[in-house]
C-alpha cells in the first residue's frame, strides 16, 4: 500500500532535520565544536537532545510491539531504559563531566593512563554502536515498507545515506538542536495518536486484555499477510480468503479447520466478528491472565520468568550508562551540577514518553488481534491509527506516527555514527575535521551494507545485544573508574575483554538457535545476569592482583572527577598533568 | 552498585587537625597536597557523594526488584485489578516512573547541598 500523507511526513521530518542541522554548521569551526558543541548547551535543551538521541526504534516501535506479543511484562524494557538514567545521574553524570574527557576512550586513557586500554575501549565503542545501529536501519526499512511498499532494503539505504551525509556535513552543534527537536516530535507523534485512539474505545473489550481466552476479533476484519506465515487455528473459522492458502489459490469463502495452515505473502484473510484470532505458530498464544503478568516471559513462556525479568532489568539499567553516543552528550553540560540537572530532566522526559508504548500495546491487543495472526505485532504503533480511526483522521495520525518513527531512526543513528566516527578518527586516523568526515562516510557505507545483511535478524535481539554488551563492559569501567582508587588498566582490559566476549558469544549462540528453552534460553538470551557480575569480578580481581599498575597520579585523577568546579585550583586537564610523586 | 562500601555520610564536616601544625581548616591547596591529609579530604568527599549515591539507588533498587519478586511469590498479585485495569498496567505503564523521577530530583538537591558544604568547609579559612 502507498500512503502519500505518510511519505510527505517522512520527507518533511528529514528536511527539517537537514535544515536545522545545516544552520548549525555555521557555528561549528573546530573538531571540538563538532564533537561537543563547544559546551554551550543549556540543561533543558540538552536533556531534550539526550532523550531525542536515546529514544530509538526499540523505544518507539519495539516496546509496544513486544508487549503486545509477549505480555505486559515486556514493559520492563521501558522501565529499565528509563531507570538507567537514575544510576547514570547518581553515580556517573557529574564526575564524568568534571573529568573533562570527550569520549569513553578518553576517559579510560586519562583515568588509568594506558594506550592499550584506550584501544580496547575504542573497539568496544565500535562494537556496541555497530550493533545498535543495525536495528535502526532495519526499523527504517520496515517503516518505509509499511508506508510505500516495496522491498525493505530501500529504507535501509535511504536512512544510511541521509545519516551519513548529515554527519559528514553537519557535526554536533547542529545535531544538538536536531536531537532536541526530535524528542518533541517523537513525544507528540506517539502521545497524540494514543490519546485520540483511547477516545475511540467506547465499550472497552477488556476480555481481550484480562480474559481467560486468547483475544477475539471485535468486528469483521481483513488481515493482510506481508510475508508468508504458518498460522495455528484453535477452532474451525469461516473466512473469506484471497491469495494462496495451504498452497492453493483461493478467492472466496473458505473454512479454516483446526490446526496448522500456511498462508502465502500477499494473501488476505477476512475473519468474522467474534472469532478467536489465530496466531503465528512460532509465536506464543497467551490468555489474558498470562498476558497481564508483570513478569517478563521470553517468547511468551512462563519458565524462569523472574530470572528473565532481572536479566532484562540488569542489562537495560546498567547498559544505558554504557552507550557511547549518549555519554558524549554529558560534555555539552556547563559543569557537573548542570550535568546532574540535565540527567534528572532526562529521567522525567523518558518516564513521560514510556507511558504511551504501554497504551499502544493494550489498544493493539484489544482492537487489532489480527496482528497476532499475520505476525506483525512490531508494527502495531504504525498501523493501529489506520485501523481504529476512519478517513482522514486515520491518515493524518498514521502519517504522524510514521514521522515519529523515522525521527527515532534518524536521531539514534546520527548519534551512533558520530560516536563511531569520533572514535575511529581520533584513535586511528589521528584526529581533525577531515578525518572525522572521512570516518563518517566510511562507517556509514560499511554499516549500511551490514544492515542489508542482517535483515532477517530480529530488531529486539540486536538492541538487546547492544545493551547487554554495554552493561558488561563500559558500566563496570565507568563505575570502578570513578569510585575505586585501586583500579588498574590491566584489570580494566581484562573486564572489557571477558565481559564483551561472554555477552557477545551468549547472544550469538541465541541467534544461531542454541538454548531454545529452560535455563539455557534465559542465560543466553539475557546474558547480563551473569556477564555483568563476571566483568565486575574480572576488573576487581585483576586490579587487586596488579597493585603496582595503580596510576601514580590517581589522586589527581580522582580530584578531577569529584572536586566541584568552584574549588578547583586549575582546570582538571592542566592539573592532571602536574603530579608530584610522593612527598 | 558502586565499589564504595556503606559510608559515614557527614565526614565532610570533619574538622580533623592536620599533621605538621598547619592551620586547622583546610584550603583548596590542601587537596592537591600529596600527603595523607589531602588524601583524607578527597576520600571524605568521595564517601559523602558515594553515600548520597547509595541512598538514592537503594530505594530505586527495592522498587524495581521487589515488585517482580512479590508477584512471583504471590501469584494473585500478578492478575490483580484496580478500578477495572490490570495492576501491571498501572505500575509498569506509568506508575513506576514518578517515584523514580522524584528520587532523581531528591538526589540532585542532596548532591548540591553536599558540595556546598564541602566548598564552605574549604573557604572557612
XYZ file of C-alpha atoms in Angstrom:
708
model
C 0.000 0.000 0.000
C 1.177 3.523 -0.645
C 0.263 6.331 1.727
C 1.060 9.730 0.191
C 0.492 11.518 3.518
C 2.980 9.216 5.241
C 5.586 9.732 2.541
C 5.152 13.502 2.828
C 5.517 13.278 6.629
C 8.746 11.278 6.386
C 10.218 13.663 3.820
C 9.225 16.649 5.982
C 10.938 15.202 9.063
C 14.080 14.555 7.070
C 14.031 18.031 5.517
C 13.549 19.810 8.861
C 16.364 17.709 10.292
C 18.634 18.706 7.427
C 17.735 22.406 7.678
C 18.293 22.656 11.425
C 21.479 20.648 11.062
C 22.745 22.863 8.239
C 22.120 26.043 10.251
C 24.283 24.552 12.987
C 27.187 24.020 10.620
C 27.951 27.728 10.520
C 28.732 27.684 14.229
C 30.907 24.617 14.047
C 34.522 25.518 13.481
C 36.903 23.061 15.085
C 36.837 19.314 15.735
C 35.953 20.076 19.364
C 32.914 22.057 18.142
C 31.863 19.140 16.034
C 32.122 16.679 18.881
C 30.751 18.529 21.868
C 29.086 21.647 20.541
C 31.521 23.889 22.415
C 29.720 23.189 25.694
C 27.199 25.982 25.240
C 24.021 23.962 25.527
C 21.575 24.808 28.377
C 20.164 21.949 30.506
C 16.539 21.641 29.229
C 17.731 21.742 25.617
C 20.469 19.260 26.381
C 18.032 16.957 28.211
C 15.685 17.023 25.216
C 18.621 16.269 22.955
C 19.774 13.332 25.091
C 16.226 11.943 25.183
C 15.840 12.522 21.450
C 19.033 10.641 20.765
C 18.158 7.857 23.199
C 14.600 7.053 22.072
C 15.322 4.687 19.220
C 13.451 2.216 17.064
C 13.346 -0.069 20.111
C 11.506 2.527 22.189
C 9.208 3.908 19.522
C 8.146 0.635 17.863
C 9.766 -2.261 19.703
C 8.447 -1.852 23.255
C 4.805 -1.639 22.204
C 5.210 -4.495 19.734
C 6.989 -6.772 22.180
C 4.496 -6.009 24.981
C 1.628 -6.797 22.632
C 3.285 -10.078 21.633
C 4.773 -11.370 24.901
C 2.658 -9.575 27.501
C 2.865 -6.503 29.698
C 5.966 -7.916 31.427
C 7.910 -6.732 28.361
C 7.315 -3.178 29.635
C 10.255 -3.865 31.981
C 12.429 -2.991 28.988
C 10.983 0.528 29.029
C 11.281 0.786 32.818
C 14.929 -0.263 32.572
C 15.667 2.140 29.697
C 14.406 4.999 31.914
C 15.732 3.803 35.290
C 19.195 3.534 33.788
C 19.287 7.320 33.910
C 18.851 7.290 37.685
C 22.038 5.216 38.010
C 23.725 7.452 35.474
C 22.606 10.505 37.467
C 23.698 9.256 40.871
C 26.954 7.534 40.004
C 28.329 8.857 36.727
C 26.965 12.166 35.365
C 28.725 14.833 37.434
C 32.137 13.100 37.822
C 32.297 12.245 34.136
C 31.531 15.832 33.146
C 34.099 17.179 35.617
C 36.771 14.855 34.336
C 36.627 16.769 31.065
C 37.315 13.951 28.633
C 35.337 13.836 25.401
C 34.665 10.134 24.938
C 34.849 6.854 26.854
C 38.266 6.016 25.357
C 39.428 9.489 26.512
C 38.121 8.733 29.973
C 39.734 5.295 30.088
C 43.112 6.585 28.993
C 43.011 9.710 31.157
C 41.978 7.882 34.290
C 44.162 4.777 34.009
C 46.930 6.009 31.708
C 47.129 3.255 29.112
C 47.123 3.347 25.326
C 46.279 -0.350 25.206
C 43.169 0.250 27.313
C 42.254 3.142 25.050
C 42.348 0.865 22.023
C 40.268 -1.792 23.794
C 37.686 0.882 24.693
C 37.652 2.194 21.101
C 36.995 -1.303 19.788
C 34.180 -1.695 22.326
C 32.637 1.638 21.239
C 32.563 0.486 17.631
C 31.139 -2.922 18.619
C 28.303 -1.524 20.766
C 27.384 1.294 18.385
C 27.546 -1.016 15.398
C 25.109 -3.490 16.816
C 22.845 -0.684 17.958
C 22.918 0.927 14.521
C 21.846 -2.187 12.587
C 18.335 -2.443 14.096
C 17.785 1.290 13.491
C 18.487 0.787 9.795
C 16.231 -2.245 9.714
C 13.458 -0.325 11.505
C 13.647 2.371 8.839
C 13.351 -0.311 6.175
C 10.219 -1.755 7.793
C 8.632 1.684 8.245
C 9.174 2.639 4.616
C 7.806 -0.733 3.589
C 4.594 -0.127 5.553
C 4.341 3.362 4.039
C 5.186 2.836 0.393
C 5.510 -0.915 -0.105
C 8.499 -2.318 -1.958
C 11.478 -4.156 -0.540
C 12.868 -3.488 2.947
C 16.380 -2.648 1.708
C 15.210 0.684 0.241
C 14.612 2.144 3.695
C 17.955 0.816 4.942
C 19.834 2.522 2.115
C 17.800 5.752 2.399
C 18.406 6.108 6.149
C 22.067 5.092 5.862
C 22.603 7.685 3.132
C 20.784 10.528 4.905
C 22.566 9.997 8.211
C 25.996 9.608 6.644
C 25.650 12.818 4.637
C 24.192 14.666 7.624
C 27.051 13.767 9.939
C 29.764 14.279 7.366
C 28.462 17.782 6.628
C 26.950 18.900 9.942
C 28.625 17.978 13.178
C 27.178 18.038 16.615
C 26.241 21.657 17.171
C 23.561 21.216 14.589
C 22.790 17.789 15.895
C 22.033 19.062 19.407
C 19.156 21.162 18.084
C 18.107 18.373 15.761
C 18.023 15.826 18.580
C 16.046 18.162 20.851
C 13.534 18.792 18.066
C 13.258 15.065 17.525
C 12.411 14.305 21.160
C 9.455 16.668 20.983
C 8.426 15.312 17.608
C 8.543 11.759 18.969
C 6.519 12.541 22.083
C 3.843 14.313 20.015
C 3.876 11.552 17.408
C 3.193 8.843 19.978
C 1.119 10.712 22.602
C -1.423 12.449 20.357
C -2.424 9.310 18.418
C -2.512 7.265 21.655
C -4.833 9.744 23.385
C -7.113 10.180 20.365
C -7.353 6.414 19.826
C -8.172 5.926 23.522
C -11.212 8.136 22.944
C -12.362 5.715 20.219
C -12.640 2.847 22.697
C -16.304 3.205 23.650
C -17.007 -0.048 25.426
C -13.584 -1.381 26.306
C -13.294 -5.015 25.122
C -11.480 -5.834 28.355
C -11.957 -9.592 27.802
C -9.210 -9.388 25.182
C -6.890 -7.956 27.821
C -7.792 -9.740 31.029
C -9.995 -12.668 29.989
C -9.090 -16.345 30.231
C -9.087 -16.925 26.454
C -6.902 -15.581 23.621
C -8.203 -12.375 22.010
C -11.102 -12.351 19.541
C -11.935 -10.140 16.551
C -14.357 -7.391 17.599
C -15.708 -6.858 14.091
C -15.298 -8.363 10.654
C -11.585 -7.902 9.999
C -9.403 -8.263 6.913
C -5.903 -9.438 7.835
C -3.139 -8.856 5.291
C -0.041 -11.065 5.239
C 3.019 -9.107 4.026
C 5.120 -12.282 4.373
C 4.331 -15.990 4.302
C 3.394 -17.388 7.713
C 2.264 -20.668 9.239
C -0.703 -19.948 11.493
C -2.308 -22.103 14.149
C -6.123 -22.235 14.379
C -7.786 -23.422 17.623
C -11.351 -23.938 16.269
C -12.741 -24.002 12.729
C -13.441 -20.490 11.337
C -15.388 -19.430 8.223
C -13.203 -16.854 6.481
C -13.046 -15.130 3.115
C -9.670 -15.745 1.503
C -7.837 -14.064 -1.348
C -4.416 -15.450 -2.183
C -2.655 -18.747 -1.606
C -3.692 -20.709 1.499
C -2.126 -24.150 2.113
C -0.632 -23.943 -1.364
C -3.995 -23.470 -3.141
C -5.003 -20.183 -4.778
C -8.268 -19.025 -3.140
C -10.681 -16.241 -3.929
C -13.813 -16.613 -1.838
C -15.220 -18.355 1.253
C -13.036 -20.931 2.980
C -13.262 -22.934 6.196
C -10.036 -22.739 8.200
C -10.085 -26.053 10.059
C -8.481 -26.585 13.473
C -4.703 -26.988 13.112
C -1.845 -25.507 11.074
C -2.294 -23.564 7.856
C 0.302 -21.929 5.652
C -0.605 -18.537 4.223
C 1.486 -17.024 1.428
C 2.783 -13.470 1.452
C 0.336 -11.069 -0.228
C -2.733 -13.051 0.840
C -5.656 -11.523 2.750
C -7.944 -13.434 5.122
C -11.184 -11.809 6.300
C -12.316 -13.060 9.710
C -15.866 -12.771 11.117
C -16.596 -10.874 14.327
C -16.251 -12.987 17.458
C -13.739 -15.477 16.032
C -10.621 -16.225 18.053
C -7.631 -14.656 16.324
C -5.284 -17.424 15.113
C -1.616 -16.840 15.882
C 1.635 -17.378 14.051
C 2.740 -20.862 15.018
C 6.222 -19.839 16.168
C 4.824 -17.147 18.475
C 3.159 -17.623 21.856
C -0.594 -17.712 22.312
C -1.439 -16.129 25.642
C -4.591 -15.942 27.706
C -5.414 -12.518 29.099
C -4.266 -13.650 32.538
C -0.842 -14.669 31.269
C -0.625 -11.540 29.138
C -1.118 -9.182 32.096
C 1.538 -10.878 34.240
C 4.166 -8.380 35.381
C 6.958 -10.907 34.831
C 8.881 -10.916 31.597
C 8.053 -14.057 29.628
C 10.683 -14.833 26.995
C 8.927 -15.984 23.879
C 5.694 -15.927 25.890
C 6.826 -18.885 28.016
C 6.496 -18.549 31.788
C 9.590 -20.616 32.719
C 12.184 -18.807 34.841
C 10.258 -15.576 34.355
C 11.742 -13.941 37.461
C 15.322 -14.579 36.298
C 14.459 -13.288 32.825
C 12.926 -10.150 34.345
C 16.035 -9.468 36.417
C 18.247 -10.194 33.413
C 16.469 -7.598 31.291
C 16.499 -5.073 34.149
C 20.230 -5.532 34.708
C 21.045 -5.161 31.006
C 18.858 -2.100 30.437
C 19.510 -0.261 33.733
C 23.288 -0.724 33.541
C 23.541 -0.730 29.752
C 22.080 2.762 29.445
C 25.183 4.310 31.042
C 27.460 2.391 28.694
C 26.009 3.661 25.418
C 28.846 5.725 23.923
C 26.628 8.007 21.827
C 24.747 9.120 24.948
C 27.751 9.631 27.208
C 29.457 12.042 24.842
C 26.491 14.388 25.360
C 27.381 14.913 29.018
C 30.319 17.040 27.985
C 27.929 19.561 26.478
C 26.857 20.499 30.030
C 28.420 23.585 31.556
C 29.627 21.818 34.712
C 28.976 18.852 36.977
C 25.858 20.341 38.551
C 24.410 21.105 35.142
C 25.140 17.505 34.141
C 23.092 16.288 37.132
C 20.170 18.609 36.415
C 20.194 17.574 32.772
C 20.149 13.888 33.698
C 17.258 14.295 36.143
C 15.345 16.132 33.409
C 16.055 13.264 31.009
C 14.541 10.824 33.518
C 11.379 12.931 33.564
C 11.180 13.149 29.760
C 11.722 9.393 29.351
C 9.215 8.405 32.046
C 6.615 10.545 30.308
C 7.363 9.021 26.913
C 7.181 5.393 28.047
C 3.543 5.711 29.160
C 2.476 5.665 25.524
C 4.036 2.425 24.222
C 2.056 0.725 27.012
C -1.143 2.364 25.739
C -0.422 1.119 22.220
C 0.257 -2.426 23.467
C -3.124 -2.575 25.249
C -5.017 -0.937 22.381
C -3.347 -3.320 19.952
C -4.427 -6.378 21.934
C -7.986 -5.066 22.271
C -8.544 -3.709 18.798
C -6.070 -5.337 16.435
C -5.723 -9.052 17.267
C -5.180 -9.634 13.534
C -1.550 -8.595 14.098
C -1.085 -11.855 16.062
C -2.392 -13.688 13.013
C -0.093 -12.013 10.497
C 2.920 -11.908 12.853
C 3.149 -8.110 12.528
C 2.924 -7.031 16.183
C 6.110 -4.967 15.784
C 4.228 -2.586 13.509
C 1.346 -2.002 15.960
C 2.265 1.658 16.526
C 2.436 2.253 12.769
C -0.784 0.533 11.697
C -3.170 0.990 14.638
C -4.210 4.593 13.762
C -5.446 3.485 10.322
C -7.249 0.505 11.826
C -9.107 2.395 14.545
C -9.731 5.830 13.033
C -11.565 6.053 9.745
C -10.983 8.535 6.932
C -8.652 11.491 7.032
C -8.110 11.364 10.795
C -6.640 7.879 10.441
C -4.443 9.021 7.565
C -3.142 12.041 9.492
C -2.446 10.029 12.653
C -0.807 7.280 10.598
C 1.461 9.849 8.952
C 2.267 11.315 12.365
C 3.452 8.015 13.875
C 5.482 7.235 10.748
C 7.172 10.643 11.074
C 7.910 9.948 14.754
C 9.326 6.529 13.944
C 11.550 7.981 11.259
C 12.697 10.684 13.679
C 13.647 7.883 16.083
C 15.815 6.162 13.484
C 17.368 9.421 12.288
C 18.305 10.722 15.726
C 19.679 7.492 17.174
C 21.554 6.588 14.003
C 23.155 10.052 13.877
C 24.345 9.799 17.468
C 25.749 6.327 16.911
C 27.529 7.333 13.719
C 29.055 10.393 15.425
C 30.414 8.213 18.227
C 31.843 5.633 15.874
C 33.363 8.267 13.587
C 34.762 10.165 16.573
C 36.367 7.027 17.981
C 37.782 5.976 14.628
C 39.075 9.412 13.586
C 40.578 10.295 16.994
C 42.203 7.000 17.769
C 43.118 5.538 14.432
C 43.260 8.370 11.888
C 44.935 10.999 14.059
C 42.035 13.414 14.505
C 40.901 16.524 12.652
C 37.779 17.524 10.763
C 38.753 15.764 7.552
C 39.483 12.506 9.364
C 36.118 12.806 11.117
C 34.274 13.315 7.844
C 36.170 10.513 6.138
C 35.421 8.159 9.023
C 31.732 9.073 8.967
C 31.448 8.301 5.265
C 33.426 5.040 5.510
C 31.489 3.766 8.524
C 28.176 4.876 7.024
C 28.811 2.806 3.906
C 30.020 -0.262 5.830
C 27.111 -0.164 8.291
C 24.537 0.258 5.525
C 25.970 -2.807 3.798
C 25.888 -4.752 7.080
C 22.336 -3.520 7.655
C 21.344 -5.181 4.400
C 22.957 -8.424 5.554
C 21.041 -8.768 8.839
C 17.506 -8.022 7.663
C 16.288 -11.409 8.912
C 17.593 -10.922 12.492
C 15.034 -9.521 14.922
C 15.362 -5.871 15.988
C 14.998 -6.849 19.616
C 17.857 -9.335 19.525
C 20.228 -6.694 18.167
C 19.131 -3.935 20.554
C 19.309 -6.359 23.468
C 22.800 -7.312 22.384
C 23.974 -3.690 22.362
C 22.606 -3.092 25.882
C 23.974 -6.354 27.280
C 27.455 -5.654 25.888
C 27.401 -2.081 27.195
C 26.333 -3.285 30.650
C 29.091 -5.927 30.637
C 31.898 -3.584 29.544
C 31.557 0.177 29.954
C 29.305 0.030 33.024
C 31.987 -1.577 35.238
C 34.700 0.526 33.576
C 32.866 3.752 34.452
C 31.692 2.802 37.950
C 35.066 1.443 39.063
C 36.969 4.200 37.271
C 35.000 6.891 39.061
C 34.729 5.361 42.521
C 37.623 2.970 43.075
C 41.179 4.127 43.799
C 42.859 0.749 43.285
C 41.593 0.225 39.728
C 44.333 -0.600 37.187
C 44.378 -0.573 33.405
C 45.183 -4.282 33.301
C 42.084 -5.025 35.362
C 40.033 -2.768 33.091
C 41.219 -4.547 29.928
C 40.579 -7.961 31.499
C 36.994 -6.952 32.316
C 36.340 -5.356 28.913
C 37.534 -8.469 27.091
C 35.871 -11.018 29.371
C 32.559 -9.141 29.666
C 32.455 -8.201 25.988
C 33.298 -11.685 24.751
C 30.974 -13.500 27.160
C 27.973 -11.313 26.338
C 28.670 -11.347 22.584
C 29.068 -15.125 22.459
C 25.901 -15.663 24.514
C 23.792 -13.613 22.126
C 25.467 -15.118 19.051
C 24.526 -18.569 20.368
C 20.944 -17.355 20.807
C 20.877 -16.134 17.209
C 22.072 -19.475 15.827
C 19.446 -21.254 17.926
C 21.372 -22.773 20.854
C 19.317 -22.999 24.056
C 15.732 -22.677 22.893
C 14.101 -23.197 26.278
C 14.670 -23.547 30.017
C 17.714 -22.129 31.765
C 19.966 -22.053 28.654
C 17.404 -19.805 26.933
C 17.316 -17.373 29.853
C 21.093 -17.315 30.421
C 21.995 -16.963 26.737
C 19.338 -14.532 25.548
C 19.523 -12.395 28.732
C 23.237 -12.782 29.429
C 23.618 -9.623 31.540
C 22.500 -11.515 34.630
C 25.859 -13.323 34.674
C 28.146 -11.351 32.338
C 27.835 -8.097 34.329
C 28.974 -9.723 37.605
C 31.675 -11.537 35.607
C 33.047 -8.278 34.178
C 32.999 -6.572 37.604
C 34.747 -9.568 39.186
C 37.413 -9.659 36.471
C 38.155 -5.936 36.813
C 38.318 -6.073 40.615
C 40.328 -9.309 40.975
C 42.857 -8.463 38.268
C 43.245 -4.900 39.609
C 43.917 -6.215 43.113
C 46.487 -8.620 41.657
C 48.324 -5.802 39.832
C 48.658 -3.107 42.530
C 51.849 -1.620 41.059
C 49.869 -0.541 37.997
C 47.687 1.830 40.021
C 48.445 5.162 38.303
C 50.942 7.337 40.179
C 48.613 10.311 39.680
C 45.475 8.513 40.868
C 44.764 11.237 43.450
C 44.889 13.923 40.762
C 42.525 11.906 38.609
C 40.054 11.353 41.430
C 40.175 15.072 42.255
C 39.453 15.840 38.631
C 36.444 13.540 38.822
C 34.956 14.587 42.121
C 36.028 18.117 43.032
C 33.322 20.756 42.456
C 34.404 23.298 39.858
C 34.265 26.182 42.353
C 37.137 24.901 44.465
C 39.449 23.848 41.710
C 42.836 25.459 41.531
C 43.125 24.941 37.798
C 41.283 23.040 35.147
C 41.299 19.305 35.608
C 43.251 18.714 32.454
C 46.072 21.089 33.484
C 46.157 19.697 36.958
C 46.155 16.072 35.941
C 49.483 16.511 34.207
C 51.199 18.299 37.100
C 51.841 15.486 39.530
C 54.420 15.148 42.212
C 55.073 11.520 43.110
C 55.380 11.003 46.866
C 56.341 13.735 49.350
C 26.214 -0.902 42.560
C 29.282 1.190 43.285
C 32.523 -0.176 44.599
C 32.228 2.128 47.605
C 31.099 0.488 50.870
C 28.379 1.952 53.062
C 29.698 5.352 54.109
C 29.738 7.637 57.105
C 27.921 10.480 55.467
C 28.792 13.636 57.333
C 32.556 13.200 57.312
C 32.804 16.270 55.106
C 32.144 18.405 58.146
C 35.090 16.875 59.999
C 37.473 19.395 61.500
C 40.308 16.901 61.741
C 43.571 18.557 62.682
C 46.283 18.352 60.113
C 49.709 16.954 60.827
C 52.635 19.362 60.851
C 50.977 22.134 62.864
C 49.350 23.933 59.936
C 46.064 25.821 60.182
C 43.175 23.671 61.360
C 40.828 24.466 58.490
C 41.601 23.034 55.096
C 42.093 25.085 51.927
C 41.793 24.107 48.261
C 45.574 23.773 48.077
C 45.471 21.023 50.670
C 43.531 18.796 48.322
C 46.358 18.843 45.868
C 48.969 18.068 48.512
C 50.170 14.519 48.064
C 50.228 13.939 51.847
C 47.848 11.807 53.851
C 45.714 14.793 54.806
C 44.931 15.748 51.219
C 44.006 12.161 50.511
C 41.731 12.072 53.536
C 39.913 15.229 52.392
C 39.324 13.708 48.976
C 38.245 10.402 50.479
C 35.741 12.190 52.720
C 34.247 13.992 49.715
C 34.008 10.740 47.789
C 32.432 8.970 50.779
C 29.834 11.708 51.123
C 28.987 11.672 47.419
C 29.077 7.879 47.270
C 26.771 7.785 50.280
C 24.259 10.068 48.567
C 24.500 7.813 45.512
C 23.793 4.674 47.531
C 20.919 6.247 49.468
C 19.150 7.102 46.227
C 19.901 3.862 44.408
C 18.881 1.500 47.222
C 15.214 2.616 47.267
C 15.192 2.519 43.464
C 16.617 -0.996 43.505
C 13.988 -2.059 46.029
C 11.265 -0.502 43.885
C 12.381 -2.351 40.750
C 13.380 -5.689 42.260
C 10.655 -6.211 44.872
C 7.661 -5.920 42.569
C 8.581 -8.880 40.308
C 9.708 -10.852 43.356
C 6.416 -10.280 45.177
C 4.370 -11.292 42.132
C 6.452 -14.454 41.803
C 5.738 -15.284 45.467
C 2.062 -14.235 45.471
C 0.555 -15.189 42.098
C -2.714 -13.370 42.865
C -0.766 -10.113 42.702
C 0.113 -10.841 39.058
C -3.539 -10.800 37.985
C -4.834 -8.199 40.457
C -7.025 -5.413 39.088
C -7.603 -1.893 40.325
C -10.631 0.014 39.052
C -11.048 -2.490 36.217
C -7.484 -2.124 34.983
C -4.690 -4.665 35.464
C -2.370 -3.631 38.292
C 0.557 -4.493 35.996
C -0.540 -1.847 33.515
C -0.948 0.789 36.230
C 2.540 0.134 37.605
C 4.660 -0.706 34.537
C 2.656 1.536 32.209
C 3.297 4.701 34.205
C 3.034 4.376 37.990
C 6.640 3.353 38.463
C 8.049 6.492 36.838
C 7.011 9.272 39.270
C 8.883 7.685 42.229
C 11.983 7.267 40.039
C 11.807 10.897 38.901
C 11.288 12.113 42.487
C 14.287 10.075 43.639
C 16.285 11.697 40.863
C 15.402 15.252 41.866
C 15.931 14.438 45.540
C 19.435 13.226 44.686
C 20.222 16.386 42.690
C 19.326 18.593 45.664
C 21.208 16.409 48.094
C 24.362 16.271 45.985
C 24.353 20.040 45.504
C 23.953 20.565 49.253
C 26.865 18.235 49.967
C 29.036 20.119 47.537
C 28.021 23.450 49.054
C 29.057 22.168 52.492
C 32.360 20.996 51.107
C 33.039 24.333 49.424
C 32.178 26.242 52.607
C 34.479 23.981 54.584
C 37.323 24.875 52.279
C 36.550 28.596 52.325
C 36.267 28.952 56.089
C 39.972 29.605 56.358
